[in-house]
Amino acid sequence: MPSVAELSQHVKVLHEILNYHNHRYYVLDDPEIPDNEYDKLFRQLEDIEKDYPELITLDSPTQRVGGKVLDNFEQVTHQMPMLSLSNAFSSEEIEEFLQRIDDLLEHNEFAIVAEPKLDGLAISLRYENGLLVQAATRGDGQTGENVTQNVRTIQSIPLRLRGLNYPKILEVRGEVFMPKKGFTKLNELQINKGDKAFANPRNAAAGCLRQLDSKIAASRPLDMFCYSIGVVEQTHPDEAIKDSHRQILKQLQSWGFAVSPEVKRLSSWQESIEYYDSILARRSELPYEIDGVVYKVDNIAQQGKAGFISRAPRWAIAHKFPAEEVMTRLLNIDVQVGRTGALTPVARLEPVFVAGVTVTNATLHNQDEIDRKDVRIADMVIVRRAGDVIPEVVKPVLSERPEQSIPYSMPDHCPICDSLAERINDEAKSRCTGGLYCPAQRKEAIKHFASRKAMDIDGLGDKLVEQLVDTELIHDISDLFHLNDIHLVSMERMGDKSAENLIKAIEKSKKTTLARFLYSLGIREVGEATALSLANYFKTLDLIKTSQSEVVQEVPDVGPVVGHNIETFFSQPHNEEVINKLIASGIHWPEIIAKESNELPLAGKVIVLTGSLSLLNRNEAKARLIELGAKVSGSVSKKTDLVIAGEKAGSKLKKAEEFNIEIMDEAGMMALFESN
Ligand code: D41
């Protein structure tokens, strides 16, 4: 056990750290560490203060809710303070919350209303005689900043209340936020201008509200959902303001405010947990960032009965989601070599739990990205994983940067084969120039060749390919067909049975299609769809091999780059040799019978694909339609014969309806492919 003197020292250190981050977060709008890291430190201090109340000082960060206000904006004292929300991090804490309310309300029945917790900024709007006269940030709850000019530019906020039955004075409270799409666009603009990107939509929204030039603020996509009211002065006593939270929200909507579409009435703990789970499951689909859900007692009289503790109502609580941003150590940067020689820097991280999974690696993309973020080996970094998105390193925490740290540079030689690595034609990535001399590139080429959509060799996993190349049992893809079970059983984790199965799978893969074979060769930019178009157009490998780029470009969807790649690939003697060996070992495919184009089932039909498909990707669908004789067009016109509409189809589908064009869903398209 530490002594009280030691604890007192520790409390001082915590004050300093928390004050530093508080200032970054509240005053500068530029937090350095994720909220949950801050919360952890804050809880640590709270815990000590709970056990040793004598250590609580007036300047403790726990004794104030919020921070100082910058003096570039006029200060506004809230006539009615803006309360804060207590947080819960588990379903048990929600159970306790509901139990507490049940006690406070003396076991009378009560309803709970749930809504998502938007990750934006709380704000108060003041309307006098129906006109917006002032908008103020929450600040510390007592005093905020006058941001009226900027708020007036938010389209979803009424400058005059709709209808007539509004009070003489009305304060509306809610959350200002930046939708995800607008955020992405804004950051693209920032980067193109050479300005710093915002770390997340919340910071971007804060930056906009704090913008001294309201013209700049006007160009930025802010939005607001309202969730409560402050001061209300009635004109007539019979205009009674509504007596439940839900009625207030309805009333606010009628006055022209946006309210979350996810608001829901709940009647049990079970239902609140279901609500939490369902919103969490949809988190990444929602067009704005949320960091939890909020539960509130619906009835206003019951809210009054439950009362407050310090500055937070006892009738409301936020159930927070697991953090999407966490802090961890960047242990090292490894460089991976891809099939085409592209070098990709990969961050090796101290394992960290983020948004529900443990993350140990994150791509750093390329040198420019590393420079832009200035991430260095041994930095503490912020790692973000939103929804199913691949984890990414957001930025380093500069105040924790080790001394003597140096900027990171990608190696100028391939880390695997030591060939020169070059950046050509403004490409973002540098490439190993070793070609098939480079074992890494060969391994990737073989993995690609064997993959499901290529030759589909079952049982030839990545680890096995690596062993086979490392032990020099195989050198290129053609050697796969000379493997025997004696070779195979000498590999790690390879028994007689699996060796036998693999040999069978290799044998079976020899019977393939021209499209698969072309795809499996790994020609740059020749994906499945292009391979299928090439096969259907030329029908024989010989024709493809001998065609010049200009001829290849006659194939639908083949441009000069792909044309060039194909011509160059087949002009290399090494590739010619490998292909000959493959054919000699028995790879074959059925002849593609040349159908007269007007005999094809979709001959001459103009088809438009729209919306998102779930069973095929867009290019595959397109290639198969073309194969059946259709012309695939990008826009709907009177000449369109058929529109295939996937999920969330928008304006093209509408236009098709207007023009009375035949519409088919994805299932219909699949049935069409099936029957042909
Ligand atoms: O979406 C939110 N961030 C949100 C914040 C919400 N949906 N409801 C809230 N309700 C309140 C009370 C219960 C105090 C009226 C809040 C906040 N407060 C809040 N936001 C920032 C501090 C407090």
GROMACS .gro file of C-alpha atoms in nm, residues 212-499:
model
  288
  212LEU     CA    1  -1.391   3.316  -3.656
  213ASP     CA    2  -1.477   3.362  -4.021
  214SER     CA    3  -1.839   3.250  -4.055
  215LYS     CA    4  -1.804   3.232  -4.433
  216ILE     CA    5  -1.567   2.941  -4.386
  217ALA     CA    6  -1.807   2.787  -4.136
  218ALA     CA    7  -2.087   2.820  -4.391
  219SER     CA    8  -1.898   2.603  -4.638
  220ARG     CA    9  -1.878   2.322  -4.386
  221PRO     CA   10  -2.137   2.053  -4.346
  222LEU     CA   11  -2.266   2.077  -3.989
  223ASP     CA   12  -2.593   1.936  -3.865
  224MET     CA   13  -2.783   1.930  -3.538
  225PHE     CA   14  -3.020   1.699  -3.352
  226CYS     CA   15  -3.214   1.850  -3.061
  227TYR     CA   16  -3.275   1.662  -2.738
  228SER     CA   17  -3.400   1.899  -2.469
  229ILE     CA   18  -3.508   2.249  -2.372
  230GLY     CA   19  -3.373   2.511  -2.132
  231VAL     CA   20  -3.548   2.832  -2.035
  232VAL     CA   21  -3.912   2.853  -2.147
  233GLU     CA   22  -4.130   3.162  -2.091
  234GLN     CA   23  -4.486   3.115  -2.196
  235THR     CA   24  -4.699   3.386  -2.350
  236HIS     CA   25  -5.022   3.232  -2.233
  237PRO     CA   26  -5.040   3.000  -1.934
  238ASP     CA   27  -5.247   2.749  -2.135
  239GLU     CA   28  -4.960   2.684  -2.378
  240ALA     CA   29  -4.836   2.430  -2.126
  241ILE     CA   30  -4.508   2.286  -2.238
  242LYS     CA   31  -4.545   1.914  -2.278
  243ASP     CA   32  -4.509   1.681  -1.985
  244SER     CA   33  -4.291   1.407  -2.132
  245HIS     CA   34  -3.954   1.395  -2.304
  246ARG     CA   35  -4.107   1.238  -2.612
  247GLN     CA   36  -4.376   1.504  -2.637
  248ILE     CA   37  -4.110   1.774  -2.607
  249LEU     CA   38  -3.917   1.614  -2.893
  250LYS     CA   39  -4.236   1.605  -3.103
  251GLN     CA   40  -4.302   1.970  -3.017
  252LEU     CA   41  -3.943   2.060  -3.116
  253GLN     CA   42  -3.987   1.878  -3.444
  254SER     CA   43  -4.303   2.077  -3.508
  255TRP     CA   44  -4.110   2.398  -3.450
  256GLY     CA   45  -3.870   2.291  -3.724
  257PHE     CA   46  -3.587   2.114  -3.544
  258ALA     CA   47  -3.425   1.786  -3.639
  259VAL     CA   48  -3.456   1.512  -3.380
  260SER     CA   49  -3.282   1.176  -3.393
  261PRO     CA   50  -3.489   0.927  -3.595
  262GLU     CA   51  -3.380   0.652  -3.358
  263VAL     CA   52  -3.567   0.772  -3.047
  264LYS     CA   53  -3.748   0.479  -2.886
  265ARG     CA   54  -3.962   0.418  -2.578
  266LEU     CA   55  -3.852   0.124  -2.365
  267SER     CA   56  -4.010  -0.044  -2.069
  268SER     CA   57  -3.750  -0.279  -1.924
  269TRP     CA   58  -3.382  -0.335  -1.865
  270GLN     CA   59  -3.398  -0.618  -2.118
  271GLU     CA   60  -3.529  -0.381  -2.383
  272SER     CA   61  -3.264  -0.121  -2.310
  273ILE     CA   62  -2.989  -0.379  -2.362
  274GLU     CA   63  -3.153  -0.488  -2.688
  275TYR     CA   64  -3.167  -0.125  -2.798
  276TYR     CA   65  -2.799  -0.078  -2.712
  277ASP     CA   66  -2.702  -0.393  -2.907
  278SER     CA   67  -2.908  -0.301  -3.211
  279ILE     CA   68  -2.770   0.053  -3.232
  280LEU     CA   69  -2.416  -0.076  -3.176
  281ALA     CA   70  -2.465  -0.324  -3.461
  282ARG     CA   71  -2.569  -0.041  -3.691
  283ARG     CA   72  -2.307   0.202  -3.570
  284SER     CA   73  -2.092   0.195  -3.882
  285GLU     CA   74  -2.394   0.230  -4.113
  286LEU     CA   75  -2.528   0.543  -3.946
  287PRO     CA   76  -2.435   0.860  -4.137
  288TYR     CA   77  -2.292   1.025  -3.825
  289GLU     CA   78  -2.062   0.920  -3.543
  290ILE     CA   79  -2.213   0.807  -3.216
  291ASP     CA   80  -2.033   0.693  -2.902
  292GLY     CA   81  -2.315   0.528  -2.711
  293VAL     CA   82  -2.685   0.550  -2.633
  294VAL     CA   83  -2.863   0.775  -2.382
  295TYR     CA   84  -3.149   0.663  -2.158
  296LYS     CA   85  -3.383   0.920  -2.004
  297VAL     CA   86  -3.688   0.898  -1.780
  298ASP     CA   87  -3.972   1.004  -2.008
  299ASN     CA   88  -4.209   1.176  -1.766
  300ILE     CA   89  -4.104   1.532  -1.674
  301ALA     CA   90  -4.265   1.522  -1.329
  302GLN     CA   91  -4.076   1.199  -1.258
  303GLN     CA   92  -3.755   1.361  -1.385
  304GLY     CA   93  -3.810   1.636  -1.128
  305LYS     CA   94  -3.865   1.381  -0.856
  306ALA     CA   95  -3.543   1.197  -0.941
  307GLY     CA   96  -3.347   1.524  -0.924
  308PHE     CA   97  -2.973   1.590  -0.970
  309ILE     CA   98  -2.638   1.509  -0.822
  310SER     CA   99  -2.380   1.784  -0.872
  311ARG     CA  100  -2.441   1.886  -1.233
  312ALA     CA  101  -2.581   1.565  -1.376
  313PRO     CA  102  -2.946   1.462  -1.371
  314ARG     CA  103  -3.015   1.135  -1.191
  315TRP     CA  104  -3.287   1.059  -1.449
  316ALA     CA  105  -3.050   1.021  -1.746
  317ILE     CA  106  -2.739   0.816  -1.827
  318ALA     CA  107  -2.518   0.747  -2.128
  319HIS     CA  108  -2.429   0.383  -2.201
  320LYS     CA  109  -2.101   0.420  -2.386
  321PHE     CA  110  -1.982   0.196  -2.669
  322PRO     CA  111  -1.638   0.033  -2.665
  323ALA     CA  112  -1.378   0.283  -2.779
  324GLU     CA  113  -1.302   0.302  -3.151
  325GLU     CA  114  -0.984   0.493  -3.081
  326VAL     CA  115  -0.719   0.373  -2.842
  327MET     CA  116  -0.356   0.445  -2.770
  328THR     CA  117  -0.073   0.195  -2.805
  329ARG     CA  118   0.298   0.168  -2.882
  330LEU     CA  119   0.426   0.143  -3.239
  331LEU     CA  120   0.684  -0.132  -3.190
  332ASN     CA  121   0.825  -0.142  -3.539
  333ILE     CA  122   0.758  -0.078  -3.905
  334ASP     CA  123   0.791  -0.384  -4.129
  335VAL     CA  124   0.794  -0.362  -4.505
  336GLN     CA  125   0.587  -0.617  -4.696
  337VAL     CA  126   0.646  -0.701  -5.061
  338GLY     CA  127   0.337  -0.764  -5.271
  339ARG     CA  128   0.285  -0.972  -5.584
  340THR     CA  129   0.372  -0.680  -5.809
  341GLY     CA  130   0.668  -0.578  -5.596
  342ALA     CA  131   0.488  -0.292  -5.423
  343LEU     CA  132   0.644  -0.220  -5.084
  344THR     CA  133   0.392  -0.158  -4.807
  345PRO     CA  134   0.497  -0.036  -4.462
  346VAL     CA  135   0.308  -0.218  -4.186
  347ALA     CA  136   0.291  -0.092  -3.829
  348ARG     CA  137   0.360  -0.360  -3.569
  349LEU     CA  138   0.170  -0.255  -3.261
  350GLU     CA  139   0.170  -0.355  -2.901
  351PRO     CA  140  -0.152  -0.561  -2.896
  352VAL     CA  141  -0.447  -0.341  -2.809
  353PHE     CA  142  -0.822  -0.400  -2.778
  354VAL     CA  143  -1.019  -0.164  -3.001
  355ALA     CA  144  -1.387  -0.169  -3.098
  356GLY     CA  145  -1.413  -0.530  -2.989
  357VAL     CA  146  -1.102  -0.692  -3.140
  358THR     CA  147  -0.732  -0.717  -3.057
  359VAL     CA  148  -0.519  -0.534  -3.309
  360THR     CA  149  -0.148  -0.599  -3.362
  361ASN     CA  150  -0.089  -0.463  -3.715
  362ALA     CA  151  -0.208  -0.170  -3.918
  363THR     CA  152  -0.110  -0.061  -4.265
  364LEU     CA  153   0.074   0.267  -4.302
  365HIS     CA  154   0.012   0.266  -4.680
  366ASN     CA  155   0.323   0.441  -4.813
  367GLN     CA  156   0.597   0.693  -4.746
  368ASP     CA  157   0.375   0.997  -4.812
  369GLU     CA  158   0.123   0.880  -4.553
  370ILE     CA  159   0.400   0.823  -4.300
  371ASP     CA  160   0.538   1.172  -4.370
  372ARG     CA  161   0.196   1.333  -4.350
  373LYS     CA  162   0.123   1.177  -4.013
  374ASP     CA  163   0.487   1.189  -3.900
  375VAL     CA  164   0.470   0.850  -3.730
  376ARG     CA  165   0.796   0.712  -3.603
  377ILE     CA  166   0.910   0.382  -3.456
  378ALA     CA  167   0.861   0.375  -3.074
  379ASP     CA  168   0.594   0.647  -3.082
  380MET     CA  169   0.276   0.613  -2.881
  381VAL     CA  170   0.012   0.623  -3.152
  382ILE     CA  171  -0.364   0.651  -3.175
  383VAL     CA  172  -0.517   0.349  -3.344
  384ARG     CA  173  -0.866   0.364  -3.483
  385ARG     CA  174  -1.098   0.090  -3.596
  386ALA     CA  175  -1.447   0.196  -3.696
  387GLY     CA  176  -1.700  -0.078  -3.767
  388ASP     CA  177  -1.557  -0.348  -3.989
  389VAL     CA  178  -1.299  -0.110  -4.123
  390ILE     CA  179  -0.932  -0.213  -4.126
  391PRO     CA  180  -0.746  -0.062  -3.828
  392GLU     CA  181  -0.547   0.250  -3.901
  393VAL     CA  182  -0.285   0.457  -3.727
  394VAL     CA  183  -0.439   0.804  -3.687
  395LYS     CA  184  -0.148   1.002  -3.547
  396PRO     CA  185   0.137   0.996  -3.297
  397VAL     CA  186   0.100   1.139  -2.948
  398LEU     CA  187   0.374   1.398  -2.970
  399SER     CA  188   0.399   1.475  -2.599
  400GLU     CA  189   0.498   1.113  -2.545
  401ARG     CA  190   0.754   1.092  -2.825
  402PRO     CA  191   1.082   0.939  -2.706
  403GLU     CA  192   1.387   1.162  -2.727
  404GLN     CA  193   1.622   1.106  -3.021
  405SER     CA  194   1.338   0.975  -3.234
  406ILE     CA  195   1.399   1.012  -3.607
  407PRO     CA  196   1.158   1.031  -3.902
  408TYR     CA  197   1.100   0.700  -4.077
  409SER     CA  198   1.216   0.640  -4.434
  410MET     CA  199   1.121   0.344  -4.648
  411PRO     CA  200   1.424   0.133  -4.748
  412ASP     CA  201   1.561   0.201  -5.097
  413HIS     CA  202   1.625  -0.171  -5.144
  414CYS     CA  203   1.383  -0.460  -5.126
  415PRO     CA  204   1.398  -0.605  -4.774
  416ILE     CA  205   1.364  -0.956  -4.916
  417CYS     CA  206   1.588  -0.975  -5.224
  418ASP     CA  207   1.790  -0.654  -5.187
  419SER     CA  208   1.709  -0.538  -5.541
  420LEU     CA  209   1.671  -0.166  -5.589
  421ALA     CA  210   1.331  -0.026  -5.487
  422GLU     CA  211   1.201   0.252  -5.711
  423ARG     CA  212   0.912   0.492  -5.720
  424ILE     CA  213   0.802   0.527  -6.079
  425ASN     CA  214   0.556   0.763  -6.247
  426ASP     CA  215   0.442   0.940  -5.932
  427GLU     CA  216   0.313   0.614  -5.790
  428ALA     CA  217   0.246   0.633  -5.417
  429LYS     CA  218   0.434   0.310  -5.353
  430SER     CA  219   0.788   0.216  -5.430
  431ARG     CA  220   0.843  -0.119  -5.595
  432CYS     CA  221   1.107  -0.388  -5.571
  433THR     CA  222   1.267  -0.414  -5.916
  434GLY     CA  223   1.366  -0.778  -5.862
  435GLY     CA  224   1.064  -0.917  -6.048
  436LEU     CA  225   1.051  -1.294  -6.024
  437TYR     CA  226   1.405  -1.297  -5.890
  438CYS     CA  227   1.249  -1.171  -5.567
  439PRO     CA  228   1.128  -1.465  -5.354
  440ALA     CA  229   0.859  -1.246  -5.197
  441GLN     CA  230   0.709  -1.161  -5.536
  442ARG     CA  231   0.730  -1.524  -5.643
  443LYS     CA  232   0.555  -1.641  -5.328
  444GLU     CA  233   0.275  -1.391  -5.381
  445ALA     CA  234   0.244  -1.488  -5.748
  446ILE     CA  235   0.210  -1.855  -5.651
  447LYS     CA  236  -0.045  -1.777  -5.376
  448HIS     CA  237  -0.246  -1.580  -5.628
  449PHE     CA  238  -0.224  -1.858  -5.887
  450ALA     CA  239  -0.360  -2.112  -5.637
  451SER     CA  240  -0.631  -1.884  -5.493
  452ARG     CA  241  -1.000  -1.968  -5.508
  453LYS     CA  242  -1.096  -1.740  -5.795
  454ALA     CA  243  -0.785  -1.835  -5.992
  455MET     CA  244  -0.683  -2.203  -6.027
  456ASP     CA  245  -0.858  -2.290  -5.701
  457ILE     CA  246  -0.603  -2.536  -5.562
  458ASP     CA  247  -0.756  -2.649  -5.236
  459GLY     CA  248  -0.507  -2.713  -4.955
  460LEU     CA  249  -0.224  -2.501  -5.094
  461GLY     CA  250  -0.219  -2.244  -4.814
  462ASP     CA  251   0.005  -1.940  -4.778
  463LYS     CA  252   0.234  -2.102  -4.520
  464LEU     CA  253   0.288  -2.403  -4.742
  465VAL     CA  254   0.372  -2.188  -5.046
  466GLU     CA  255   0.628  -2.002  -4.836
  467GLN     CA  256   0.790  -2.328  -4.724
  468LEU     CA  257   0.795  -2.468  -5.075
  469VAL     CA  258   0.969  -2.158  -5.210
  470ASP     CA  259   1.207  -2.126  -4.914
  471THR     CA  260   1.319  -2.489  -4.953
  472GLU     CA  261   1.346  -2.434  -5.330
  473LEU     CA  262   1.113  -2.722  -5.405
  474ILE     CA  263   0.930  -2.488  -5.635
  475HIS     CA  264   1.054  -2.184  -5.812
  476ASP     CA  265   0.758  -2.069  -6.018
  477ILE     CA  266   0.395  -2.163  -6.074
  478SER     CA  267   0.477  -2.431  -6.333
  479ASP     CA  268   0.676  -2.627  -6.074
  480LEU     CA  269   0.357  -2.689  -5.875
  481PHE     CA  270   0.261  -2.953  -6.125
  482HIS     CA  271   0.579  -3.152  -6.064
  483LEU     CA  272   0.532  -3.185  -5.692
  484ASN     CA  273   0.489  -3.534  -5.556
  485ASP     CA  274   0.390  -3.672  -5.217
  486ILE     CA  275   0.752  -3.736  -5.117
  487HIS     CA  276   0.827  -3.366  -5.158
  488LEU     CA  277   0.514  -3.270  -4.971
  489VAL     CA  278   0.543  -3.491  -4.665
  490SER     CA  279   0.880  -3.334  -4.589
  491MET     CA  280   0.697  -3.006  -4.521
  492GLU     CA  281   0.592  -2.899  -4.173
  493ARG     CA  282   0.246  -3.004  -4.062
  494MET     CA  283   0.194  -3.212  -4.374
  495GLY     CA  284   0.073  -3.569  -4.323
  496ASP     CA  285   0.031  -3.845  -4.581
  497LYS     CA  286  -0.339  -3.777  -4.611
  498SER     CA  287  -0.309  -3.401  -4.669
  499ALA     CA  288  -0.026  -3.456  -4.916
   0.00000   0.00000   0.00000
